[in-house]
């Protein structure tokens, strides 16, 4: 066997250090997803980065990417959730990626994009991972582990250039001793029969492409595209008593009863009123009296 330079040996050893977590193949993913007529126009896989959202947003601001750009990282050192909360996980233990979209619908309806991404991702995971995935308004993905709902994924959307960068983080093969907090979960801990990230990523991106096309064909109308009813059908938040912590130490307690046409959560209060709450107004959303492991972030 021909000796390899120390640098290459170290690189290869790191790349294959966990045989249960093989690396993603950028060329194979591009062949499968970047094709004529597809939404996806480019796909890059990097070993590590601070944040795929930050990187893709910076490129979009400089006009270096077009709609349909996808950036995937095997590891993020500064992954972010909503309100800049940290998202971290071991290398290759999950899917950490961002996409760039420039919707051709009224900007007032762009707020539906995180919810659309949640619907698309949950549908893809149910089919490809065999795990029921619920939506926690506004941006979390939940799975059941040992009889408890646990957060296994999060979605972050932010304006960039002429469009929106949407980041998705999913815990795939995370083991119990690797959980960042006891209330986190993963597809593996939820009993997924397989944790191969390649087919999971393909499924999520194809599902996102499909839902995005339906939404755009309906000019962003959440009712006409069936996005609103589909989100509500898979939303674990609805029908529960919730405590919404708002800026300025304000608090709203009541039953989550609906998602309105603007993607806001409608909370029925004790006095009989109904108050809409926008995602940008929420600091934390918790189930009153238990349930929902994890917190919106």
Coordinates of C-alpha atoms in Angstrom, one line a residue:
X1 CA 0.0 0.0 0.0
X2 CA 1.3 3.4 -1.0
X3 CA 1.8 5.7 2.1
X4 CA -0.4 8.8 2.1
X5 CA 0.7 12.2 3.2
X6 CA -0.1 12.8 6.9
X7 CA -2.5 15.6 6.0
X8 CA -4.5 13.4 3.7
X9 CA -4.5 10.6 6.3
X10 CA -5.9 12.9 8.9
X11 CA -8.5 14.3 6.6
X12 CA -9.7 10.8 5.5
X13 CA -9.7 9.5 9.1
X14 CA -11.9 12.4 10.2
X15 CA -14.2 11.9 7.2
X16 CA -14.8 8.3 8.1
X17 CA -14.3 8.4 11.8
X18 CA -17.9 7.4 12.5
X19 CA -19.0 4.7 10.1
X20 CA -22.6 5.0 11.1
X21 CA -22.4 8.6 9.7
X22 CA -21.0 8.5 6.2
X23 CA -20.4 11.9 4.5
X24 CA -22.8 13.3 1.9
X25 CA -21.8 13.3 -1.7
X26 CA -22.2 16.6 -3.4
X27 CA -21.8 15.3 -6.9
X28 CA -24.4 12.6 -6.4
X29 CA -26.9 15.0 -4.8
X30 CA -26.4 17.5 -7.7
X31 CA -27.0 14.8 -10.3
X32 CA -30.3 13.9 -8.5
X33 CA -31.6 17.3 -7.7
X34 CA -30.1 20.0 -10.0
X35 CA -31.6 19.3 -13.4
X36 CA -33.4 21.3 -16.1
X37 CA -36.8 22.5 -14.9
X38 CA -36.0 21.9 -11.3
X39 CA -36.3 24.6 -8.6
X40 CA -32.8 23.7 -7.4
X41 CA -30.1 25.4 -9.5
X42 CA -26.9 24.7 -7.4
X43 CA -26.0 22.5 -4.5
X44 CA -22.8 22.7 -2.5
X45 CA -21.7 20.5 0.4
X46 CA -19.1 21.8 2.8
X47 CA -17.3 20.0 5.6
X48 CA -17.9 22.7 8.2
X49 CA -19.0 26.3 8.5
X50 CA -20.3 28.7 11.0
X51 CA -23.9 28.9 9.7
X52 CA -25.2 27.9 6.3
X53 CA -27.9 30.7 6.6
X54 CA -25.2 33.3 7.2
X55 CA -23.1 32.1 4.3
X56 CA -25.9 31.8 1.8
X57 CA -27.4 35.2 2.9
X58 CA -24.0 36.9 2.4
X59 CA -23.7 35.4 -1.1
X60 CA -27.3 36.4 -1.9
X61 CA -26.6 40.0 -0.8
X62 CA -23.7 40.1 -3.2
X63 CA -25.8 38.7 -6.1
X64 CA -23.6 35.6 -6.2
X65 CA -26.5 33.1 -6.1
X66 CA -29.8 32.6 -7.9
X67 CA -33.1 31.2 -6.7
X68 CA -32.7 27.5 -5.9
X69 CA -29.2 27.6 -4.4
X70 CA -28.7 25.0 -1.7
X71 CA -25.9 25.0 0.8
X72 CA -25.3 22.0 3.0
X73 CA -22.8 21.6 5.9
X74 CA -21.7 18.4 7.5
X75 CA -21.1 20.5 10.7
X76 CA -22.0 24.0 11.9
X77 CA -20.0 25.7 14.6
X78 CA -22.4 28.7 14.9
X79 CA -25.8 27.3 13.8
X80 CA -28.6 29.6 14.7
X81 CA -32.3 29.2 15.5
X82 CA -35.0 31.8 15.9
X83 CA -33.9 34.9 18.0
X84 CA -30.2 33.8 17.5
X85 CA -30.5 30.7 19.7
X86 CA -27.7 28.3 19.2
X87 CA -28.1 25.0 17.3
X88 CA -25.2 22.6 17.6
X89 CA -24.7 18.9 16.9
X90 CA -21.8 16.4 16.2
X91 CA -20.5 16.3 12.6
X92 CA -22.7 14.3 10.1
X93 CA -25.3 13.6 12.9
X94 CA -28.0 15.6 11.1
X95 CA -29.0 17.6 8.1
X96 CA -27.9 21.3 8.3
X97 CA -28.7 23.2 5.1
X98 CA -30.1 26.4 3.7
X99 CA -31.9 27.3 0.5
X100 CA -32.4 30.6 -1.3
X101 CA -35.8 31.5 -2.7
X102 CA -37.2 34.6 -4.5
X103 CA -41.0 34.2 -4.3
X104 CA -43.0 35.7 -7.1
X105 CA -46.0 36.4 -4.8
X106 CA -47.0 39.5 -2.8
X107 CA -44.4 40.1 -0.1
X108 CA -47.1 40.3 2.5
X109 CA -47.5 36.5 2.1
X110 CA -43.8 35.7 2.4
X111 CA -44.3 35.0 6.1
X112 CA -45.8 31.7 5.2
X113 CA -42.5 30.4 4.0
X114 CA -41.3 28.9 7.3
X115 CA -44.7 27.2 7.8
X116 CA -44.6 25.9 4.2
X117 CA -41.1 24.6 4.9
X118 CA -42.4 22.8 8.0
X119 CA -45.2 21.2 6.1
X120 CA -42.9 20.0 3.3
X121 CA -40.3 18.7 5.8
X122 CA -42.8 16.9 7.9
X123 CA -44.3 15.2 4.9
X124 CA -40.9 14.2 3.6
X125 CA -39.8 12.7 6.9
X126 CA -43.0 10.7 7.3
X127 CA -42.5 9.1 3.9
X128 CA -38.7 8.7 3.8
X129 CA -37.8 8.1 7.5
X130 CA -41.0 6.4 8.5
X131 CA -41.4 8.7 11.5
X132 CA -44.5 10.8 12.3
X133 CA -43.4 14.4 12.6
X134 CA -45.5 17.1 14.1
X135 CA -45.3 20.9 13.7
X136 CA -45.0 23.2 16.7
X137 CA -45.9 26.7 15.7
X138 CA -44.1 28.6 14.3
X139 CA -40.8 26.8 13.4
X140 CA -40.2 23.5 15.2
X141 CA -40.4 19.9 14.2
X142 CA -41.4 17.4 16.8
X143 CA -41.0 13.6 17.1
X144 CA -42.1 11.2 19.8
X145 CA -39.3 9.7 21.9
X146 CA -40.3 7.4 24.9
X147 CA -43.8 8.7 24.8
X148 CA -42.8 12.4 24.9
X149 CA -42.8 15.0 22.1
X150 CA -39.2 16.2 21.5
X151 CA -37.8 18.8 19.2
X152 CA -35.8 17.2 16.4
X153 CA -35.7 20.1 14.0
X154 CA -36.0 23.8 13.5
X155 CA -36.5 26.3 10.7
X156 CA -35.1 29.8 10.3
X157 CA -36.1 32.2 7.5
X158 CA -34.5 35.6 6.9
X159 CA -34.5 38.2 4.2
X160 CA -31.4 38.3 2.0
X161 CA -30.8 40.1 -1.3
X162 CA -34.0 40.0 -3.3
X163 CA -35.4 36.9 -1.6
X164 CA -35.4 34.7 1.5
X165 CA -32.8 32.3 2.9
X166 CA -34.5 29.4 4.7
X167 CA -32.4 27.2 7.0
X168 CA -33.3 23.8 8.2
X169 CA -31.7 21.8 11.0
X170 CA -32.6 18.2 11.6
X171 CA -31.2 15.8 14.2
X172 CA -31.0 12.5 12.4
X173 CA -28.7 10.0 14.1
X174 CA -28.1 11.9 17.4
X175 CA -27.8 9.5 20.3
X176 CA -29.1 10.0 23.8
X177 CA -25.7 10.9 25.2
X178 CA -25.2 13.5 22.5
X179 CA -28.4 15.5 23.1
X180 CA -27.7 19.2 23.7
X181 CA -30.6 19.2 26.2
X182 CA -32.7 16.4 27.6
X183 CA -35.8 17.7 25.8
X184 CA -34.2 17.3 22.3
X185 CA -34.8 14.3 20.1
X186 CA -33.7 12.8 16.8
X187 CA -35.1 10.6 14.1
X188 CA -33.0 7.7 15.4
X189 CA -34.3 8.0 18.9
X190 CA -37.8 8.2 17.5
X191 CA -37.3 4.8 16.0
X192 CA -36.5 5.6 12.4
X193 CA -35.6 2.4 10.6
X194 CA -32.9 4.1 8.6
X195 CA -30.8 7.2 9.2
X196 CA -29.1 7.6 5.8
X197 CA -29.1 11.3 5.3
X198 CA -28.8 11.2 1.5
X199 CA -32.3 10.0 0.8
X200 CA -33.7 12.2 3.6
X201 CA -32.2 15.3 2.1
X202 CA -33.4 14.4 -1.4
X203 CA -36.9 13.8 0.0
X204 CA -37.0 17.1 1.9
X205 CA -35.8 19.2 -1.1
X206 CA -38.3 17.5 -3.5
X207 CA -41.1 18.0 -1.0
X208 CA -40.2 21.6 -0.6
X209 CA -40.0 22.1 -4.3
X210 CA -43.5 20.6 -4.7
X211 CA -45.1 22.8 -1.9
X212 CA -43.4 25.9 -3.1
X213 CA -44.7 25.4 -6.6
X214 CA -48.3 24.9 -5.3
X215 CA -48.0 28.0 -3.2
X216 CA -46.7 30.1 -6.0
X217 CA -49.3 28.8 -8.4
X218 CA -51.9 30.1 -5.9
X219 CA -50.1 33.5 -5.8
X220 CA -49.2 32.8 -2.2
X221 CA -52.8 32.2 -1.1
X222 CA -52.5 29.8 1.9
X223 CA -56.1 28.7 1.5
X224 CA -56.1 28.1 -2.3
X225 CA -52.8 26.2 -2.0
X226 CA -54.2 24.1 0.9
X227 CA -51.1 25.2 2.9
X228 CA -53.2 26.6 5.7
X229 CA -55.3 23.6 6.3
X230 CA -52.4 21.2 5.9
X231 CA -50.3 23.1 8.4
X232 CA -53.2 23.1 10.9
X233 CA -53.8 19.4 10.4
X234 CA -50.2 18.6 11.4
X235 CA -49.8 21.3 14.1
X236 CA -49.4 19.9 17.6
X237 CA -49.9 23.4 19.1
X238 CA -53.6 23.6 18.2
X239 CA -56.1 22.4 20.8
X240 CA -53.7 23.0 23.7
X241 CA -53.5 25.5 26.4
X242 CA -50.4 27.6 25.7
X243 CA -48.4 30.2 27.5
X244 CA -46.9 32.8 25.1
X245 CA -44.1 34.9 26.5
X246 CA -44.0 38.2 24.7
X247 CA -41.5 41.0 24.7
X248 CA -41.4 43.2 27.7
X249 CA -42.2 40.4 30.1
X250 CA -45.8 40.3 28.9
X251 CA -47.6 37.0 28.8
X252 CA -50.7 35.5 27.0
X253 CA -52.4 32.4 28.3
X254 CA -55.2 30.6 26.5
X255 CA -56.1 27.8 24.1
X256 CA -54.4 27.8 20.6
X257 CA -57.4 27.4 18.4
X258 CA -56.4 28.2 14.8
X259 CA -53.8 29.5 12.3
X260 CA -55.2 32.5 10.5
X261 CA -54.6 33.6 6.9
X262 CA -51.5 35.5 7.8
X263 CA -49.9 32.5 9.5
X264 CA -50.5 33.8 13.0
X265 CA -51.5 31.7 16.0
X266 CA -55.0 32.5 17.3
X267 CA -55.3 32.2 21.1
X268 CA -58.7 32.0 22.8
X269 CA -58.3 33.8 26.1
X270 CA -60.2 33.1 29.3
X271 CA -62.4 36.2 28.9
X272 CA -63.7 34.9 25.6
X273 CA -61.6 37.0 23.3
X274 CA -59.4 35.8 20.4
X275 CA -55.9 37.2 20.0
X276 CA -53.7 36.6 17.0
X277 CA -50.0 36.3 17.8
X278 CA -47.3 36.6 15.1
X279 CA -44.1 34.6 15.1
X280 CA -42.1 37.8 15.5
X281 CA -43.9 38.7 18.7
X282 CA -43.1 35.4 20.5
X283 CA -40.1 35.0 22.8
X284 CA -41.2 31.5 24.0
X285 CA -44.3 29.4 23.4
X286 CA -44.9 26.6 25.9
X287 CA -47.8 24.3 26.7
X288 CA -49.3 25.4 30.0
X289 CA -49.2 22.6 32.5
X290 CA -46.7 20.3 30.7
X291 CA -46.2 18.7 27.3
X292 CA -44.2 19.9 24.3
X293 CA -40.6 19.2 25.3
X294 CA -38.3 21.8 24.1
X295 CA -39.1 25.4 23.3
X296 CA -39.8 27.4 20.2
X297 CA -36.4 28.7 19.0

